[in-house]
XYZ file of C-alpha atoms in Angstrom:
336
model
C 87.715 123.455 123.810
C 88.743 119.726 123.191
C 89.684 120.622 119.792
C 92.014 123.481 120.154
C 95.534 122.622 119.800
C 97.343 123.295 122.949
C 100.493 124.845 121.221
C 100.811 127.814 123.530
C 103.461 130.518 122.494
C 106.806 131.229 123.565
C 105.903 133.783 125.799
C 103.301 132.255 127.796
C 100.257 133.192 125.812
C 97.038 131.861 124.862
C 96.619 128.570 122.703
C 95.987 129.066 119.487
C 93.040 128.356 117.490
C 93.160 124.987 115.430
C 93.034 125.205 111.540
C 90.414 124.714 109.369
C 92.221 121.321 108.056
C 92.852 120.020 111.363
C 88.497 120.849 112.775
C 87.825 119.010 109.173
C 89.877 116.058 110.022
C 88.233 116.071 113.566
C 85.108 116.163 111.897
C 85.724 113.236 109.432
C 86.418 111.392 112.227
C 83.803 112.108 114.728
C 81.763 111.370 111.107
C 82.779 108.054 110.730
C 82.183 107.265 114.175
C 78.688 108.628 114.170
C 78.518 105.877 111.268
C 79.197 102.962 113.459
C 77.561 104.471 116.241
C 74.215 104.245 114.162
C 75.391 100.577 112.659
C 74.905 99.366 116.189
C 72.107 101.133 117.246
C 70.369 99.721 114.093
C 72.021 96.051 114.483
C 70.411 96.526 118.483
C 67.263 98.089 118.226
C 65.504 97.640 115.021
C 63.601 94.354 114.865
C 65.084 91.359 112.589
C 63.348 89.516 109.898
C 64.556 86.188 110.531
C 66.626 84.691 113.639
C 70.235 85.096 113.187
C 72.543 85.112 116.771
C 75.414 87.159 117.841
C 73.358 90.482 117.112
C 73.998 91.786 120.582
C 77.913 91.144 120.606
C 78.239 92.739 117.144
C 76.119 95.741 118.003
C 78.169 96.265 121.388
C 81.761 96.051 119.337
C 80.044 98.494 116.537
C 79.486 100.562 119.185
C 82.551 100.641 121.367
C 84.361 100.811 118.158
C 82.446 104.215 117.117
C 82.981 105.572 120.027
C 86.829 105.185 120.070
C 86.645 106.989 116.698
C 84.375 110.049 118.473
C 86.810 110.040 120.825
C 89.701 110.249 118.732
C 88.395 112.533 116.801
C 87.844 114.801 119.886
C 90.849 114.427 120.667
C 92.538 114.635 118.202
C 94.116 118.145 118.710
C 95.930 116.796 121.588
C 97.601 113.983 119.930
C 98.907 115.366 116.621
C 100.845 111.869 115.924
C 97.751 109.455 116.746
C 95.454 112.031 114.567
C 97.945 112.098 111.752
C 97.700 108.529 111.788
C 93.767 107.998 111.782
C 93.519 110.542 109.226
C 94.882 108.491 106.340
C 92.155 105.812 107.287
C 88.704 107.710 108.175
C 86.990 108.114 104.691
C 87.605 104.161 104.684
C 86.156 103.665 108.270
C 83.523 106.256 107.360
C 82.741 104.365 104.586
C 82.371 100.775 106.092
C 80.374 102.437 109.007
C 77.812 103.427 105.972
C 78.063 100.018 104.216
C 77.565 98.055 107.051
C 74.572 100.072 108.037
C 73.239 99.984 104.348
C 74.146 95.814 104.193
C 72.218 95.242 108.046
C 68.806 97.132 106.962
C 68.532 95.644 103.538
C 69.386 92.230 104.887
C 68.385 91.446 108.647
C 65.724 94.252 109.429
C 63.954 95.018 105.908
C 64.611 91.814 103.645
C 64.505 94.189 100.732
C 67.770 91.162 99.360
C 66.445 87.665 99.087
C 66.618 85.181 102.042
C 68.924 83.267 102.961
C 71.145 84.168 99.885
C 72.635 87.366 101.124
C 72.845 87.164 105.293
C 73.217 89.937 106.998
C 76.436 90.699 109.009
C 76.116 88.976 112.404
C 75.570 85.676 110.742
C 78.980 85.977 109.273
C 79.863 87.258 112.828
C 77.905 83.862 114.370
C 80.007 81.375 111.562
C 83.182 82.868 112.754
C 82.105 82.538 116.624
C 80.441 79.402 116.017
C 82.725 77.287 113.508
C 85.967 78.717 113.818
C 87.766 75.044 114.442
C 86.455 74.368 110.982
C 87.140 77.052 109.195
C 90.786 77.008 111.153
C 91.667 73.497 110.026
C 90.520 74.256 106.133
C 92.597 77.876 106.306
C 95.766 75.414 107.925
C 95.446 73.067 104.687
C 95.059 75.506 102.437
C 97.832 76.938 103.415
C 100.021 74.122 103.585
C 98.898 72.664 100.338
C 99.418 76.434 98.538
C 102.919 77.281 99.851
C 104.165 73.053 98.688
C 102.834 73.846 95.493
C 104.527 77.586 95.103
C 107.471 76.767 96.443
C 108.109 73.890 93.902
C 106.915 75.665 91.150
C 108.949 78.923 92.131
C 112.027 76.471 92.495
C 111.545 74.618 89.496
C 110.848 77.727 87.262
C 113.344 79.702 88.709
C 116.268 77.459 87.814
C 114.263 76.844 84.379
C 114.945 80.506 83.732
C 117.968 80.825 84.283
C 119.195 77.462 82.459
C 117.097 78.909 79.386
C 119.008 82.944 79.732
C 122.166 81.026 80.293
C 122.208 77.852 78.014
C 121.325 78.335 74.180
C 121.625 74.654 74.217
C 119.195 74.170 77.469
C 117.402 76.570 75.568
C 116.671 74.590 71.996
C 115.037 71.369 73.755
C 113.085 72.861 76.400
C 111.790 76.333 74.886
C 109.258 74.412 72.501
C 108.087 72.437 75.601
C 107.266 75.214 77.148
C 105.633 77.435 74.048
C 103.228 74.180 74.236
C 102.350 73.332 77.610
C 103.104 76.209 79.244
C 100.185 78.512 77.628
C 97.605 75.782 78.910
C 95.177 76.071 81.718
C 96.496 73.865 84.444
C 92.847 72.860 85.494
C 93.158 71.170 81.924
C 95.822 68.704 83.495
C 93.399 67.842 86.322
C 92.171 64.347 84.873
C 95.791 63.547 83.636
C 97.357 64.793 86.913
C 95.016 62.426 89.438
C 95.762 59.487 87.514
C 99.548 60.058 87.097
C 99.589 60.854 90.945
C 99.413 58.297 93.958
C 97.224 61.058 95.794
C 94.928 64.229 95.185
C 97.509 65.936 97.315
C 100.481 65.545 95.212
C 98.651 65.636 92.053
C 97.165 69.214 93.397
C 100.748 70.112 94.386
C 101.968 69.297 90.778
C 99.249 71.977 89.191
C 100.077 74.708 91.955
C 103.568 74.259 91.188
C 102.909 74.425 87.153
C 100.852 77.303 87.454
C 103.192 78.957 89.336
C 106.352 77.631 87.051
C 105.620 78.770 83.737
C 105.573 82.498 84.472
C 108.327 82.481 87.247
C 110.374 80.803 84.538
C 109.812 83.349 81.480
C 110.164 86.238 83.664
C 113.633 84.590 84.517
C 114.432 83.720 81.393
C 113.821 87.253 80.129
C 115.830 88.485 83.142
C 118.793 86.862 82.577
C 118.837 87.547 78.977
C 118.639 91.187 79.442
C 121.699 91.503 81.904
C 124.062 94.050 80.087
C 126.948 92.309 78.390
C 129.387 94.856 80.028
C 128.678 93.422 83.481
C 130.203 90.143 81.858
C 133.120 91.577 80.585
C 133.789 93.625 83.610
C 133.779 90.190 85.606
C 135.675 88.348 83.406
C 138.577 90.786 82.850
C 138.582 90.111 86.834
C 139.024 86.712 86.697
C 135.629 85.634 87.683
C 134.694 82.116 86.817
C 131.186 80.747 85.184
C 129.609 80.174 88.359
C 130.620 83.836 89.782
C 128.969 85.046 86.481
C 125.826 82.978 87.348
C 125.168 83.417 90.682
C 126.526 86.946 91.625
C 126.349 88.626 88.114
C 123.243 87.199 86.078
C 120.763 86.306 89.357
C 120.810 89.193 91.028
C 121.148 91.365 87.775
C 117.365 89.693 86.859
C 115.640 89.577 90.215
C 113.280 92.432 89.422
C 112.216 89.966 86.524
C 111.768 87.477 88.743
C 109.899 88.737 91.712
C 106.694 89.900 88.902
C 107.451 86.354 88.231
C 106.632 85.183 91.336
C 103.638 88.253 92.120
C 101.782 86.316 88.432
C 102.107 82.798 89.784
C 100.938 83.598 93.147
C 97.857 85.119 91.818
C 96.825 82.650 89.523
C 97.923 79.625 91.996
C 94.897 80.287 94.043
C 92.560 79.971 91.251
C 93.774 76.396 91.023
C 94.037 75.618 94.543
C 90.377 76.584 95.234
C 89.484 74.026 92.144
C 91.804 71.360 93.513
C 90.255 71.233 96.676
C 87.129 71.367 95.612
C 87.460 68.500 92.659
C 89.861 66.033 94.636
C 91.729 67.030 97.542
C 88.440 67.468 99.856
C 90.213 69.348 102.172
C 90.453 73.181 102.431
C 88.852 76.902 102.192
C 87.896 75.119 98.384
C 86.168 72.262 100.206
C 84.469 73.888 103.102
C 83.201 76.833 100.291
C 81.855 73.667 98.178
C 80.555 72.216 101.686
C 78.425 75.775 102.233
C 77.111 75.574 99.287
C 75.649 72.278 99.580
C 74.040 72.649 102.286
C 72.739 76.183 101.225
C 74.922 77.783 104.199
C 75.477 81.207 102.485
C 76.974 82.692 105.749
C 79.675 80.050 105.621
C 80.520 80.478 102.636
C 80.907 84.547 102.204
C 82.764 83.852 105.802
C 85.085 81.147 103.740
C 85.264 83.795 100.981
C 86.306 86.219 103.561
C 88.887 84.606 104.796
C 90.324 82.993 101.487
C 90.720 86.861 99.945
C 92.853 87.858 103.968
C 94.960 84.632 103.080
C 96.019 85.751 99.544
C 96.414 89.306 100.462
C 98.532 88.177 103.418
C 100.633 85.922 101.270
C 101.444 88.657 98.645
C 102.075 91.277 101.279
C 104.549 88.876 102.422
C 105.956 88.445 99.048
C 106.308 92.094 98.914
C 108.357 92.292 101.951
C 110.566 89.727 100.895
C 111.520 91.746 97.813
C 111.368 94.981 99.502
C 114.114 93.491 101.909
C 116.346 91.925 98.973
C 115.366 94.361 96.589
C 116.702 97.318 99.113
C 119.000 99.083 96.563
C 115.791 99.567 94.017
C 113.254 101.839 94.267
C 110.026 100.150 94.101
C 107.626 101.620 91.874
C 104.014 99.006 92.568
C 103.586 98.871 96.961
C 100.980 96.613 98.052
């Protein structure tokens, strides 16, 4: 009876039955949180190869976690807005439930993966517990180190861009500087850049920026070159001076351009902040994921891992709001 849609009818009559594709969302949920259910009962009960900690705490939130699905999925006739919700996430959940169930027997109760390269889940669970003001202070460097050396490089390329769309004679001198450096691997400036630089900071800060520079400042560039020469004329029969043609015809004209720009250099700056911190700066997810490693702490390090991949997605959700909110008059085609 939980399941049947209280919708009664006008008149005063029965409910009515729920449909088949509201019993088989119902059922993918109570599904997924049978999967969870049986992650914790197999995290509790089944007997561990080695001696990891936090096994209780994990197998209690497994569980309360499951049974919030079972529940919701009970339920779920009752709440039509909370069940329309859920439903776009339960194969997902469903899914984890069964990975997480698949990763804990292979790893903590059967060893069937080789020790101690591939922990089971509760160590990560015990690093996080255990060592969070560590892994806090590297996530608070990285962080600071990555958005110095974006924001420069997004800066500098940006008004590189637009110098090279507006200026033929901007562009002559510096469009062969860039067809040569630009191309290169930033890592490859590493020796050059922590001699030429007081500090592995700022020398780390000049390859984020570069790597971020280059393609912020083509996309620009091919931005502002594609603005349609109407728009120019239009302004100018107006009276608009250079500037006005600059900064509220050709910028916002070539913003599209330079928000995939900005997506490319994002991506690849993390590449190069990872190898920064690991060759100089010493500091940092790169550091502490060099610092597992050493000492053969594989749970640290898929926990550093872990959290380096929810920084970057973070940061380029973040990007995508930006451009979502300034880009309000386009339809975006790519959502993140």
């Amino acid at each position: 009876m939980s399941l049947v849609s209280i919708e009664a009818a006008s008149s005063g009559g029965a409910p009515a039955l729920p449909s088949r594709e509201t019993l088989a969302r119902a059922a993918l949920a109570i599904a997924a949180g049978a999967a969870w259910l049986f992650f914790a009962f197999v995290t509790e009960n089944w007997p561990d190869v080695g001696e990891w900690g936090r096994g209780p705490e994990l197998a209690l939130a497994a569980g309360g976690f499951g049974g919030a699905l079972v529940f919701a999925g009970l339920l779920g006739g009752f709440f039509p807005r909370g069940a329309e919700r859920l439903r776009r996430y339960t194969p997902w959940l469903l899914a984890l439930g069964l990975f997480f169930t698949l990763w804990q027997a292979t790893t903590a109760k059967f060893a069937l993966l080789p020790q101690p390269f591939f922990p089971p889940p509760h160590a990560l669970v015990e690093v996080f517990a255990d060592d969070w003001p560590k892994l806090w202070e590297s996530v608070v460097a990285s962080i600071r180190l990555e958005l110095l050396g974006f924001v420069a490089g997004a800066l500098a390329g940006f008004v590189v861009g637009v110098s090279l769309g507006w200026s033929r004679a901007f562009g002559y001198w510096v469009h062969p500087v860039m067809r040569l450096i630009g191309p290169m691997p930033s890592i490859a400036w590493l020796p050059i850049a922590f001699f030429a630089f007081p500090s592995s900071f700022s020398a780390s800060i000049f390859l984020i920026g570069l790597t971020t520079g280059f393609p912020v400042a083509v996309l620009t560039w091919s931005g502002v070159a594609s603005v349609n020469a109407a728009y120019y004329d239009v302004a100018r029969t107006l009276g608009a001076s250079r500037a006005f043609l600059i900064f509220k015809v050709a910028i916002p004209a070539a913003l599209p351009h330079v928000f995939v720009g900005l997506f490319m250099g994002l991506g690849a700056s993390f590449a190069v902040l990872v190898t920064a911190e690991m060759m100089g700066v010493k500091a940092g997810l790169g550091f502490y994921l060099q610092w597992a490693q050493g000492w053969a702490s594989y749970a640290n390090m898929y926990a550093a891992l872990l959290v380096m991949s929810l920084m970057c997605s973070g940061l380029i959700t973040l990007l995508f709001r930006l451009r979502d909110r300034l880009l309000s008059w386009q339809k975006a085609e790519v959502q993140w």
